[in-house]
Coordinates of C-alpha atoms in Angstrom, one line a residue:
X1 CA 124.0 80.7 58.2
X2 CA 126.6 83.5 57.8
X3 CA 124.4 84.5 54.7
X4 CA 121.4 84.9 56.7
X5 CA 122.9 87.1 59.3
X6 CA 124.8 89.1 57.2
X7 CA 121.7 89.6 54.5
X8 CA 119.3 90.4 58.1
X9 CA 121.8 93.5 58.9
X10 CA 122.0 94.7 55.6
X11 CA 118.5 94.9 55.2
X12 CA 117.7 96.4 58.8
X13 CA 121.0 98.9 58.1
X14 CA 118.5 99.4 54.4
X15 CA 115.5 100.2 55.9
X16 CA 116.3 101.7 59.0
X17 CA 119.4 103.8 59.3
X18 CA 120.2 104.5 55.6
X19 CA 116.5 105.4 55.4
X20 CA 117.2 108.3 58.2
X21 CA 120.6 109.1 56.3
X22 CA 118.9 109.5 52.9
X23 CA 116.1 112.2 54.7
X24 CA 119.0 114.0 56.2
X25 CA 120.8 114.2 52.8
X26 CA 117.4 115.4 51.1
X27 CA 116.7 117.9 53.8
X28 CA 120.7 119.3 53.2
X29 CA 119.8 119.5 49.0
X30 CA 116.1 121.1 49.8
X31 CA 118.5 123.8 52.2
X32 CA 120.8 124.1 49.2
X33 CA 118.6 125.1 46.9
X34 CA 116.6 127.5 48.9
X35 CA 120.0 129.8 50.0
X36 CA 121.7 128.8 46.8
X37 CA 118.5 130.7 44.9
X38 CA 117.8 133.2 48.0
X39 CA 114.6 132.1 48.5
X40 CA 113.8 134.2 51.6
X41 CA 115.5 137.5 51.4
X42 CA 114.1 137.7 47.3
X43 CA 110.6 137.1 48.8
X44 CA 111.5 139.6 51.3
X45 CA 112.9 142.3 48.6
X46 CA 110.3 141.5 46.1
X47 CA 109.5 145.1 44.6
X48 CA 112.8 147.1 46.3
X49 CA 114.7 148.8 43.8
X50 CA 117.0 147.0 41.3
X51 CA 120.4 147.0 43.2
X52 CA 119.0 149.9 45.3
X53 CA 119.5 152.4 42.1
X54 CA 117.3 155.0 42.8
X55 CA 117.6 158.4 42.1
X56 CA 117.8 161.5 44.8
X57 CA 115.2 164.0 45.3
X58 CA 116.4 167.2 44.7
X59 CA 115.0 170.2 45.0
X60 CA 111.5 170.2 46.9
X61 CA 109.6 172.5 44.5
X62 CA 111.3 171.4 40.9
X63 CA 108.8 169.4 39.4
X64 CA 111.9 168.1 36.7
X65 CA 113.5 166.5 40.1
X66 CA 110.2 165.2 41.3
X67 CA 109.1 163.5 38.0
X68 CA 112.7 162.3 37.4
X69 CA 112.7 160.5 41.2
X70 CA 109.2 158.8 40.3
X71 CA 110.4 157.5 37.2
X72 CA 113.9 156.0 37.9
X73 CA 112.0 154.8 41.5
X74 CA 109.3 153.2 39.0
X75 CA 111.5 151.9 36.6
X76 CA 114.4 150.2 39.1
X77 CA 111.4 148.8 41.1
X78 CA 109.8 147.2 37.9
X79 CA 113.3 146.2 36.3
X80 CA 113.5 144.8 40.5
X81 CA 110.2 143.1 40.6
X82 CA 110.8 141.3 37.2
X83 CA 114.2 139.8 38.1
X84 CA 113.6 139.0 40.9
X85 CA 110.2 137.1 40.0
X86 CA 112.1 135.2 37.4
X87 CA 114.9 134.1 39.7
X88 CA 112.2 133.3 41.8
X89 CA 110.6 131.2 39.6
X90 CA 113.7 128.8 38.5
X91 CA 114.3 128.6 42.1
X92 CA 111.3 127.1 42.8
X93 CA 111.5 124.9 39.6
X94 CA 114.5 123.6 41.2
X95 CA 112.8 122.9 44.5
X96 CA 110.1 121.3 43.2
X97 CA 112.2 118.8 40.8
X98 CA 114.7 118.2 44.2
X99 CA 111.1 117.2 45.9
X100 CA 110.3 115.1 42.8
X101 CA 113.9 113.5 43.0
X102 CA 114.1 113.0 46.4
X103 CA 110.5 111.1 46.3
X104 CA 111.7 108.8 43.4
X105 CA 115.3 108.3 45.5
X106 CA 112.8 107.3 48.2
X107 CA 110.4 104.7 46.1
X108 CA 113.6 102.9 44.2
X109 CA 115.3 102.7 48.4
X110 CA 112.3 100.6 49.2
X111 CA 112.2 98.7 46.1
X112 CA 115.7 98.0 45.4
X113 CA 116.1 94.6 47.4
X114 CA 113.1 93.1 45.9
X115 CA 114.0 94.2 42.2
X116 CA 117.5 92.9 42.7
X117 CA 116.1 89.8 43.7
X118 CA 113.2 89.4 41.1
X119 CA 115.8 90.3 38.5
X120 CA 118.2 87.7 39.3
X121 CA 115.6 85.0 39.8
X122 CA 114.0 86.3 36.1
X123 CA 117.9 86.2 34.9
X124 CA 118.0 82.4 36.2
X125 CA 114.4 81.6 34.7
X126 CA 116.0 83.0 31.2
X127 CA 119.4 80.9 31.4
X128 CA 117.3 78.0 31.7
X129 CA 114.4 78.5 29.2

């Protein structure tokens, strides 16, 4: 009888609470990777100038100044965009596969009593073939 109660709270604690508990942790690692990788204020900055290099305008009329200001502006913008688009990428990468993981965490939780039980009744049906 013992067995019975204690294997009815474990699997009500399996399914009910530690199902709850294992969302929070996945929401927390989904969090993680989005500030870890800067998600939002990269999406934000998208095509600012690299580390805000940029160059200073000069003289109004001197052509030299004003073609030098539209080049280094270009160029840290591009150098910007591309960085930033690459982080951007890995960090969704790693959003995706923690979506992936925490889906798969998900279907073995729901699984894992019944495949510990079908393994040790196939483990039994084996000692005695």
């Amino acid at each position: 009888m013992l067995f019975l109660s204690i294997s009815h709270h474990y699997l009500f604690w399996h399914y009910s609470r530690a199902f709850m508990e294992i969302f929070h942790v996945w929401l927390n690692l989904l969090w993680f990777v989005i500030h870890f990788f800067s998600l939002p204020q990269l999406m934000r900055s998208w095509i600012s100038p690299w580390k805000r290099i940029v160059e200073g305008r000069g003289e109004k009329w001197n052509l030299e100044d004003l073609a030098g200001y539209i080049i280094i502006g270009l160029v840290s913008r591009i150098i910007g965009f591309i960085l930033r688009t690459v982080v951007i990428t890995i960090g969704l990468f790693c959003l995706l596969c923690t979506i992936v993981a925490g889906f798969a965490v998900y279907a073995f939780w729901i699984a894992a009593p019944l495949l510990i039980i079908a393994l040790v009744v196939f483990g039994v049906t084996l000692l005695f073939a």
